[in-house]
Structures are given as structure tokens and as C-alpha cells.
PDB file of C-alpha atoms in Angstrom:
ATOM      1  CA  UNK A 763       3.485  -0.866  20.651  1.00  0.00           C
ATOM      2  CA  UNK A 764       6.348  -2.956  21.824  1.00  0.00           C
ATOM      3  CA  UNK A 765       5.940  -6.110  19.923  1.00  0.00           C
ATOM      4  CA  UNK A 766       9.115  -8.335  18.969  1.00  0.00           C
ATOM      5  CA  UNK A 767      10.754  -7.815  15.714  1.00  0.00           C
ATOM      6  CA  UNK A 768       9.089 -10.980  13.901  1.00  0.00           C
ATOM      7  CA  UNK A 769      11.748 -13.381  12.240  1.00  0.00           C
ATOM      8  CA  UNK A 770      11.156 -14.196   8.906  1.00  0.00           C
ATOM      9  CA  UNK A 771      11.558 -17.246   6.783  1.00  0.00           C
ATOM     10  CA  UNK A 772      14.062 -16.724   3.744  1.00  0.00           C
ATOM     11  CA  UNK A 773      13.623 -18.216   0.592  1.00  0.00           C
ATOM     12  CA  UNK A 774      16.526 -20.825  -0.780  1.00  0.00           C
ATOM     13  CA  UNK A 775      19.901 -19.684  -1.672  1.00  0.00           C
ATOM     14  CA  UNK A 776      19.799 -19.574  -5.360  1.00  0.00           C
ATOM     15  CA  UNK A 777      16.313 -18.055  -5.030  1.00  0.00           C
ATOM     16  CA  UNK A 778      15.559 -14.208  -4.930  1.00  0.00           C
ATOM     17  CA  UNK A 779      13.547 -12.516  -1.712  1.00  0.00           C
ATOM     18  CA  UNK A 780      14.133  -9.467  -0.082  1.00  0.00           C
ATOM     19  CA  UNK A 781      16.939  -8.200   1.465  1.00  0.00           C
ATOM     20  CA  UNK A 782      16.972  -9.021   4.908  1.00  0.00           C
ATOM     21  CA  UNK A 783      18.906  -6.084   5.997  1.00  0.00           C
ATOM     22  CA  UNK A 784      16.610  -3.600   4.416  1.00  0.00           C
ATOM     23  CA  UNK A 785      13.256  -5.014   6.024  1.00  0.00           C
ATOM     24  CA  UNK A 786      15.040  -5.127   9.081  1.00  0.00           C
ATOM     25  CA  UNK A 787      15.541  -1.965   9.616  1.00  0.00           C
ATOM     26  CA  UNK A 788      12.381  -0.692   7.954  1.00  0.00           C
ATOM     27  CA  UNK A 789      10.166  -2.229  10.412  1.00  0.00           C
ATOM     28  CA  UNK A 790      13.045  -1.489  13.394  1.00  0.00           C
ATOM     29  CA  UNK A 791      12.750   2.203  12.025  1.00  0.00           C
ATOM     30  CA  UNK A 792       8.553   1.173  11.918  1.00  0.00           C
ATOM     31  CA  UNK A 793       8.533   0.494  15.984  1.00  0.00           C
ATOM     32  CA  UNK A 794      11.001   3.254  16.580  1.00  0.00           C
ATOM     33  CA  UNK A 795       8.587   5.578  14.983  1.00  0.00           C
ATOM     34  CA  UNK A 796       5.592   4.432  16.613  1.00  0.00           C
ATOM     35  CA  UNK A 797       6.960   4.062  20.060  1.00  0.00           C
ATOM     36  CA  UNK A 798       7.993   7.706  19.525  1.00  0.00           C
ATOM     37  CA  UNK A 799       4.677   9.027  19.061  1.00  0.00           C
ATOM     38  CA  UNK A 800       3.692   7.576  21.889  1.00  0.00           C
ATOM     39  CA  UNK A 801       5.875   8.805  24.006  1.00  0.00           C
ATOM     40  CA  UNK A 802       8.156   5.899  24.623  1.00  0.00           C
ATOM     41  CA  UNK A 803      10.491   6.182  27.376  1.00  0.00           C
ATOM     42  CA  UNK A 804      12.770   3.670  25.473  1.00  0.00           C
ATOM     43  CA  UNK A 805      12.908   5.397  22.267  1.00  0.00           C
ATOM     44  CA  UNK A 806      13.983   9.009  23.578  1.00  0.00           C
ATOM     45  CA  UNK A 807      16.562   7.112  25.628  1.00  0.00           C
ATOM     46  CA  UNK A 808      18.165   5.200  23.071  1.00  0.00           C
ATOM     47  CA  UNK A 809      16.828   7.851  19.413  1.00  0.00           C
ATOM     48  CA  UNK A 810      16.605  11.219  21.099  1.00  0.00           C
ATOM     49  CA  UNK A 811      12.602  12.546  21.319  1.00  0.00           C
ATOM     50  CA  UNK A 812      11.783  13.593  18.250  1.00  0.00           C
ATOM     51  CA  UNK A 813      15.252  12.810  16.158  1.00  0.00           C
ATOM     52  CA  UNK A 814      14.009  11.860  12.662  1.00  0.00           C
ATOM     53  CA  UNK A 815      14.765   7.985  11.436  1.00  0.00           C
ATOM     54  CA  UNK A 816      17.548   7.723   8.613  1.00  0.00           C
ATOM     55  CA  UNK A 817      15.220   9.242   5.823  1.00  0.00           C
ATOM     56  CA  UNK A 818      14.319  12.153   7.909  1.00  0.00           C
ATOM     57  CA  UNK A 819      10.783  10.949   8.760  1.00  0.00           C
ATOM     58  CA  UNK A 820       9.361  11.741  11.787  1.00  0.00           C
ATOM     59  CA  UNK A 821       5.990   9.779  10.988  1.00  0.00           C
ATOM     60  CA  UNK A 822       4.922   6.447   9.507  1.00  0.00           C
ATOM     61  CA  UNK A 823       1.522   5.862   8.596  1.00  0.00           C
ATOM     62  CA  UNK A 824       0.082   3.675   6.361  1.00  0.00           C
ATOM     63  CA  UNK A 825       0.582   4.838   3.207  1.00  0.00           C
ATOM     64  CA  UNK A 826       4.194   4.104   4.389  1.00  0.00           C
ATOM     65  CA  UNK A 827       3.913   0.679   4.855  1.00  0.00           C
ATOM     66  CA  UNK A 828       1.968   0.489   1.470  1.00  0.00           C
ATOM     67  CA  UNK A 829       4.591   2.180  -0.807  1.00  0.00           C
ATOM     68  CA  UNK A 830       7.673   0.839   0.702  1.00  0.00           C
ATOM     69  CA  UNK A 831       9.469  -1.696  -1.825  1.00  0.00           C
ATOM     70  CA  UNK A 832      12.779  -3.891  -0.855  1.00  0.00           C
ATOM     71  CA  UNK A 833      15.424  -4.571  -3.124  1.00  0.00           C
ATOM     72  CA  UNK A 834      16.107  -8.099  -4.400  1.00  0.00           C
ATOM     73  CA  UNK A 835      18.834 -10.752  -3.101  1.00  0.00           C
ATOM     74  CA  UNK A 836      19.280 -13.909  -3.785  1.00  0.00           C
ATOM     75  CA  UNK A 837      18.223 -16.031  -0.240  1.00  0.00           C
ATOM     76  CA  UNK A 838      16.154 -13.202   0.906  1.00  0.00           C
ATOM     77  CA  UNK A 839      13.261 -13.189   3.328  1.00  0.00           C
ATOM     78  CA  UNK A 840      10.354 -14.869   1.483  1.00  0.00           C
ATOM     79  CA  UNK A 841       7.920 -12.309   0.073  1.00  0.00           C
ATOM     80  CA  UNK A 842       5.255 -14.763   0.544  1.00  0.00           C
ATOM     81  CA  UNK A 843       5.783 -14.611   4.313  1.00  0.00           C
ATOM     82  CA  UNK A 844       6.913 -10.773   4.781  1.00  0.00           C
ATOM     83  CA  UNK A 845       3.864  -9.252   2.770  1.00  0.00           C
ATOM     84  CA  UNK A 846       1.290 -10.853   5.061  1.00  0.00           C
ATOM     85  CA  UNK A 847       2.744  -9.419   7.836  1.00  0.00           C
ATOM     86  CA  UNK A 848       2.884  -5.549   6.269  1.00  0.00           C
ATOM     87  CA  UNK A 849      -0.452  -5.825   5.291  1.00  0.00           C
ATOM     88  CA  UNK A 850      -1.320  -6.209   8.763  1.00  0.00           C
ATOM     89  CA  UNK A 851       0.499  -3.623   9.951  1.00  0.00           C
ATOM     90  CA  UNK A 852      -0.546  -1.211   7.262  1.00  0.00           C
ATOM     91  CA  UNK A 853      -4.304  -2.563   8.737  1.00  0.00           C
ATOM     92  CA  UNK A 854      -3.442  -1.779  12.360  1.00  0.00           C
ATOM     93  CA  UNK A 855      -1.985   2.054  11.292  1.00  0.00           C
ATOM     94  CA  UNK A 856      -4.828   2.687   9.074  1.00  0.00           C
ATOM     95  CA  UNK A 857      -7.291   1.797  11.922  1.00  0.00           C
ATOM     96  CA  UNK A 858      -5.392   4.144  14.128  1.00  0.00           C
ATOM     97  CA  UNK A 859      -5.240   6.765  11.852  1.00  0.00           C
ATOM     98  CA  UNK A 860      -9.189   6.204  11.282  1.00  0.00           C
ATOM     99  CA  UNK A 861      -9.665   7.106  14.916  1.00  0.00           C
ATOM    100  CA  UNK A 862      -7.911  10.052  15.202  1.00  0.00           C
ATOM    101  CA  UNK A 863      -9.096  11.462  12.504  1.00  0.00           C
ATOM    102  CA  UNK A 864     -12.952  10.943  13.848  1.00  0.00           C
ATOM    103  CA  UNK A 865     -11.543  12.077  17.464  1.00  0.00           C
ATOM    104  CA  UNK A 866     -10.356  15.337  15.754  1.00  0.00           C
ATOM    105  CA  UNK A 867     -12.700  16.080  13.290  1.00  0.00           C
ATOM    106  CA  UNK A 868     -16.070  13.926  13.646  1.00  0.00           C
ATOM    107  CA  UNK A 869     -17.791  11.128  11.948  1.00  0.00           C
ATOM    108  CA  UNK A 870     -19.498  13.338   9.460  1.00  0.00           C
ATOM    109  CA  UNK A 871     -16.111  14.334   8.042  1.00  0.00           C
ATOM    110  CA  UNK A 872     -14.969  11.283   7.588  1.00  0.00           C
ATOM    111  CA  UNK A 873     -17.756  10.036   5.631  1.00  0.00           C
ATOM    112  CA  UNK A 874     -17.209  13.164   3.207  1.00  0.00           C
ATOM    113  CA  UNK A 875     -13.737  12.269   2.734  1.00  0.00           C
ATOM    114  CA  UNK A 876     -14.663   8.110   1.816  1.00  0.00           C
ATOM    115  CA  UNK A 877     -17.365   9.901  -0.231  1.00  0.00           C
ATOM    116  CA  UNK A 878     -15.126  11.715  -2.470  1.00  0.00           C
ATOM    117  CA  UNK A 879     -12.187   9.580  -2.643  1.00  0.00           C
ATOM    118  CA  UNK A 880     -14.946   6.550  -3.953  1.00  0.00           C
ATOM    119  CA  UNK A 881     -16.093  10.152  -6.260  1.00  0.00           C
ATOM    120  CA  UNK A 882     -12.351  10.115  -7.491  1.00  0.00           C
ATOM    121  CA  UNK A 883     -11.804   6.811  -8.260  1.00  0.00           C
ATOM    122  CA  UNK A 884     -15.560   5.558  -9.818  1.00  0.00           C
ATOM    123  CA  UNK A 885     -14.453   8.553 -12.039  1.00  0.00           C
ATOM    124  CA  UNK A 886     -11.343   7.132 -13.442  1.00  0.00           C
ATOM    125  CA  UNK A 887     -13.240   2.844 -12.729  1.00  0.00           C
ATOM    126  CA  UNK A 888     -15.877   4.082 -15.243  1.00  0.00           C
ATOM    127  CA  UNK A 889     -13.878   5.155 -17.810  1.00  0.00           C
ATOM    128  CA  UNK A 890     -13.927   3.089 -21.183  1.00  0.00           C
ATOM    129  CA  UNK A 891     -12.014  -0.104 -21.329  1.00  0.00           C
ATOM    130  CA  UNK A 892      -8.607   0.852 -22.737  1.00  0.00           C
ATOM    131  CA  UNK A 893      -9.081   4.150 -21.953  1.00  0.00           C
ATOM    132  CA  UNK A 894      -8.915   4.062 -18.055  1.00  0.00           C
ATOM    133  CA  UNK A 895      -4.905   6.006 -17.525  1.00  0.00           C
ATOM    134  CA  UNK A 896      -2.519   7.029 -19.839  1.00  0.00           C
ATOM    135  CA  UNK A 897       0.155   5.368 -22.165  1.00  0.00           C
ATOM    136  CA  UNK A 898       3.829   6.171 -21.660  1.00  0.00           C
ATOM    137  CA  UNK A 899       5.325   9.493 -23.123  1.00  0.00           C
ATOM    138  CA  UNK A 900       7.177   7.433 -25.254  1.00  0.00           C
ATOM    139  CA  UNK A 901       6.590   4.212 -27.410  1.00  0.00           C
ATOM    140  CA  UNK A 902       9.755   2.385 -25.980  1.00  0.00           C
ATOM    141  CA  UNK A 903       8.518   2.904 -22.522  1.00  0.00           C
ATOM    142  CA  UNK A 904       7.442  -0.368 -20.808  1.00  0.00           C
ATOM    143  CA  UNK A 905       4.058  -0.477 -18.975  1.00  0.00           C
ATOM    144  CA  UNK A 906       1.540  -2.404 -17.107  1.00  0.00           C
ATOM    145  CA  UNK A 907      -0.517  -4.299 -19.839  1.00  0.00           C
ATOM    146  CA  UNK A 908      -4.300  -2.521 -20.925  1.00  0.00           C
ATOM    147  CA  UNK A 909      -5.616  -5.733 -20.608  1.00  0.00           C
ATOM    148  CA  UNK A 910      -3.953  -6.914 -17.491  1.00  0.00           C
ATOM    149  CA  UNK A 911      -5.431  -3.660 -15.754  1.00  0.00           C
ATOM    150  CA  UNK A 912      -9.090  -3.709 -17.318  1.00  0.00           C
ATOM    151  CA  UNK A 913      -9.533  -6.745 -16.000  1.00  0.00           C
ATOM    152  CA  UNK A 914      -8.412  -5.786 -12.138  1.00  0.00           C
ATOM    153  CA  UNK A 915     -10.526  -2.566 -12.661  1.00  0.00           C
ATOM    154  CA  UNK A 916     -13.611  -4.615 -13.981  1.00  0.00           C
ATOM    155  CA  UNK A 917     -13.301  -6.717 -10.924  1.00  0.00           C
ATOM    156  CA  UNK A 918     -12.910  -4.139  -8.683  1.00  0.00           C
ATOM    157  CA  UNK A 919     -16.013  -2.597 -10.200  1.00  0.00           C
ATOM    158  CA  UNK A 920     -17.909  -5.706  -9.103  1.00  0.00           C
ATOM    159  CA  UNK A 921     -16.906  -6.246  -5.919  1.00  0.00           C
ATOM    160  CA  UNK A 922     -17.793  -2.730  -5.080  1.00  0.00           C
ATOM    161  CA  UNK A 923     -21.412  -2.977  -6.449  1.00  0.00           C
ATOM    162  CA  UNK A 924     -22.095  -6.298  -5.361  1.00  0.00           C
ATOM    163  CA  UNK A 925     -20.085  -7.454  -2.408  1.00  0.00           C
ATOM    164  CA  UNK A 926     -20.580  -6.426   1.551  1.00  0.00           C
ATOM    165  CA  UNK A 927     -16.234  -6.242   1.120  1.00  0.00           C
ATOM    166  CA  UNK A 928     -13.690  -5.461  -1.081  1.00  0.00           C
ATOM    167  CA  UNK A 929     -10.730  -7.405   0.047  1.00  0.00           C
ATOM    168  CA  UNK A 930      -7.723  -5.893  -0.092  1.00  0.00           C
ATOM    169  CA  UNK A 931      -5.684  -8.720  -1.140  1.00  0.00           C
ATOM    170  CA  UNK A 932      -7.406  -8.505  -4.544  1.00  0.00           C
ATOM    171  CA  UNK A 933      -5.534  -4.947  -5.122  1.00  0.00           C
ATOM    172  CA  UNK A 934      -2.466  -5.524  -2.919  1.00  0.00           C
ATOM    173  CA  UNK A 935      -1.513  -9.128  -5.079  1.00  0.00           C
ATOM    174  CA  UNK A 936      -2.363  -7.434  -7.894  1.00  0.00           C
ATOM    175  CA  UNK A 937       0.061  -8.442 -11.030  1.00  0.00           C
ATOM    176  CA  UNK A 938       0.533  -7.256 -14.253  1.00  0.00           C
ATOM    177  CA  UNK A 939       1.940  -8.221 -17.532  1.00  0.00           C
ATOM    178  CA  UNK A 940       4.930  -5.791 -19.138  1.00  0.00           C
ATOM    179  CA  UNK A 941       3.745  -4.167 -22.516  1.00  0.00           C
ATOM    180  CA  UNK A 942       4.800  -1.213 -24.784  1.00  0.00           C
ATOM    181  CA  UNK A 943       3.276   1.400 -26.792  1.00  0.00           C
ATOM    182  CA  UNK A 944      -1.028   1.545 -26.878  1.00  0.00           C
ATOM    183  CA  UNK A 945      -0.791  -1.781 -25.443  1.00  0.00           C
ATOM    184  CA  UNK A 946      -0.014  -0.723 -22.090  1.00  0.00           C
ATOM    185  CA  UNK A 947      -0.451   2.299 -19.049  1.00  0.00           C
ATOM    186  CA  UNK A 948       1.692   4.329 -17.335  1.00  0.00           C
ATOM    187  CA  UNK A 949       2.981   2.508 -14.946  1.00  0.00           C
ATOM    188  CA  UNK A 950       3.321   5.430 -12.263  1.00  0.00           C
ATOM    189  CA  UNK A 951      -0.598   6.656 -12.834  1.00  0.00           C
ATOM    190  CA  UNK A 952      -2.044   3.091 -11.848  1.00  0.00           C
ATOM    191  CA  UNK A 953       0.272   2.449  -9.244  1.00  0.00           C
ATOM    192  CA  UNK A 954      -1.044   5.765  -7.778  1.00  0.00           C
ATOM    193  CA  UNK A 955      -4.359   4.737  -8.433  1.00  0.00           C
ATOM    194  CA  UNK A 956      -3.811   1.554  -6.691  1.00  0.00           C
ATOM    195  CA  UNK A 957      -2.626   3.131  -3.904  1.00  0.00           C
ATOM    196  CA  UNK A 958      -5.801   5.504  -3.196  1.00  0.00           C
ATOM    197  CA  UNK A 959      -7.948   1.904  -3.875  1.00  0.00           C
ATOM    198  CA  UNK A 960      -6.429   0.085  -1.093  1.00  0.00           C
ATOM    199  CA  UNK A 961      -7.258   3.448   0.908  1.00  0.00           C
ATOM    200  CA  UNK A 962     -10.744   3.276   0.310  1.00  0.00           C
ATOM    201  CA  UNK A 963     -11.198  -0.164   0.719  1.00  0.00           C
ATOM    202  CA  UNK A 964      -9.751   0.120   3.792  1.00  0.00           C
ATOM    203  CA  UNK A 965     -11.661   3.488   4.811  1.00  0.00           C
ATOM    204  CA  UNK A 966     -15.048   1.215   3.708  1.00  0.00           C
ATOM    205  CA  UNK A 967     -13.632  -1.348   6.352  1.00  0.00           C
ATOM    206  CA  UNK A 968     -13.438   0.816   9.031  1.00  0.00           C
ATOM    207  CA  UNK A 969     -16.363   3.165   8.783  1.00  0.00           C
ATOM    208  CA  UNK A 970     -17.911   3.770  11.823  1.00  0.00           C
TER     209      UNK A 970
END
């Protein structure tokens, strides 16, 4: 739980990628974290045991890794490069967190919670077509286009029923169109939903 602080390739200088500083210390804060919880002589030395990182968080799992965004700068790491590499970690947490949880609390319960978070979202994947989240409160409010999201969810659909794996990649590179009014969804709501996909794919992946 040592490893090196990878190094990064940036993108060119009139080109945006993300800021350097920030995904520095991110995955810094990452190993800090993790070397923490397992007791790592070097962290309490140089952290204090237990002090929380600079966002008062005392724990980073992977729904961490998933949800954190970097700002843009122009000659930036290269997303293309730095997104890999927190996929893998989010990968490598998840798996951990898998195996605690069926230390603590059995196989049995694990399978009821992939059971009911596929429950949750079949629910919301067999909605009607354009009817799948909701639209903005108001009108003005950009959103992910209907279309754009339909066509992830339809996918999704298919690779579930029909495919020994979901890859993740297919929900993680995920893009979207911008819309307005009926033509698009709330932005937050399929984010969210997005979010709790990549969890049970990955949950599928690691069954035991």
C-alpha cells in the first residue's frame, strides 16, 4: 500500500487537462488514507494516527475515487492517461471493500445487497424510453440529452441480459450531449444513477 506516486503525461500547452496540483494531492491524500488504515508506521509519523486529510475525511473508498472531478487547466495531466489509472484504483478499493464486507457479514449478505441494488436500478432501466429520470425544475436548465441517455440505458440493458460482463468502461466513458427543457434529464439524478451502475457492475465482478 506503498506504491510510488505515478507521473503523469500532460497534455500540450494550449490544450486543457487537469490540474496537476489537484490530482496530486488527491491521490497523495489517496495513499495517506490507505496507509492509515493500515496502520502505517509512516503515516502516523509524518499525519498524526487518525488526523483527517484536508476535507476532513478519515476514509476513501471507492465511491471516492468514482465521484472525484479535477478542475480544468490549460497543459494539464492528460485525462486520457489519469482516468485509466483511477479506474484501477477505484477496482482495487472496491475489491477490498468486497472482502470485508463478506469477512464481516457473510456471502449470503452480500448477494442480498447485489440483489437489490440490480432490484433498484432494472426499476428505473425498465422504465419507458423518455421517461427513465426527470427533466430540470426549470425549462432554462441545461441537461444530459433524453436521447443521449436512452441509448446508454438500452445498452446497458443488453449487456446485462446477454453478456457474461458488463464492462465498466461502457458507463465510466459515458458522454452526453447538453439539452434543455423535455429534451433532456436532470443532470444530478443520472449521474447518481450512474454512480450505483458502476457499483453493481463492479459488485457482479467480484461476486464470490
Amino acid at each position: 500500500m506503498t506504491t510510488q506516486q505515478p507521473r503523469f503525461e500532460r497534455v500540450a500547452d494550449h490544450a486543457w487537462g487537469y490540474d496537476p496540483a489537484q490530482v496530486d494531492d488527491f491521490l497523495a491524500r489517496v495513499r495517506a488514507l490507505r496507509a492509515a488504515e493500515d496502520g502505517s508506521r509512516e503515516y502516523r509519523e509524518t499525519a498524526g494516527d487518525g488526523v483527517p486529510d484536508a476535507d476532513g475525511v478519515r476514509h476513501v473508498g471507492s465511491r471516492q475515487i468514482r465521484e472525484r472531478v479535477f478542475d480544468r487547466v490549460r497543459g494539464g495531466y492528460d485525462p486520457a492517461v489519469v482516468d485509466p489509472h483511477l479506474d484501477e484504483l477505484e477496482d482495487e478499493i472496491f475489491a477490498e471493500e468486497q472482502r470485508a464486507f463478506v469477512a464481516e457479514h457473510g456471502v449470503a449478505r452480500w448477494d442480498e445487497h447485489v440483489e437489490l441494488l440490480g432490484e433498484l436500478l432494472l426499476g428505473r432501466l425498465n422504465r419507458p424510453r423518455t421517461q427513465r429520470f426527470r427533466r430540470p425544475a426549470t425549462h432554462r436548465t441545461p441537461g444530459y440529452a433524453v436521447a443521449d441517455v436512452d441509448v446508454l440505458c438500452d445498452r446497458l440493458v443488453e449487456q446485462l441480459r446477454s453478456a457474461p460482463e458488463v464492462d465498466p468502461r461502457l458507463l465510466r466513458e459515458a458522454v452526453f450531449r447538453s439539452a434543455q427543457g423535455q429534451r433532456c434529464y436532470e443532470e444530478k439524478q443520472v449521474d447518481a444513477f450512474l454512480d450505483r451502475a458502476v457499483e453493481f457492475v463492479l459488485a457482479l465482478r467480484a461476486r464470490p
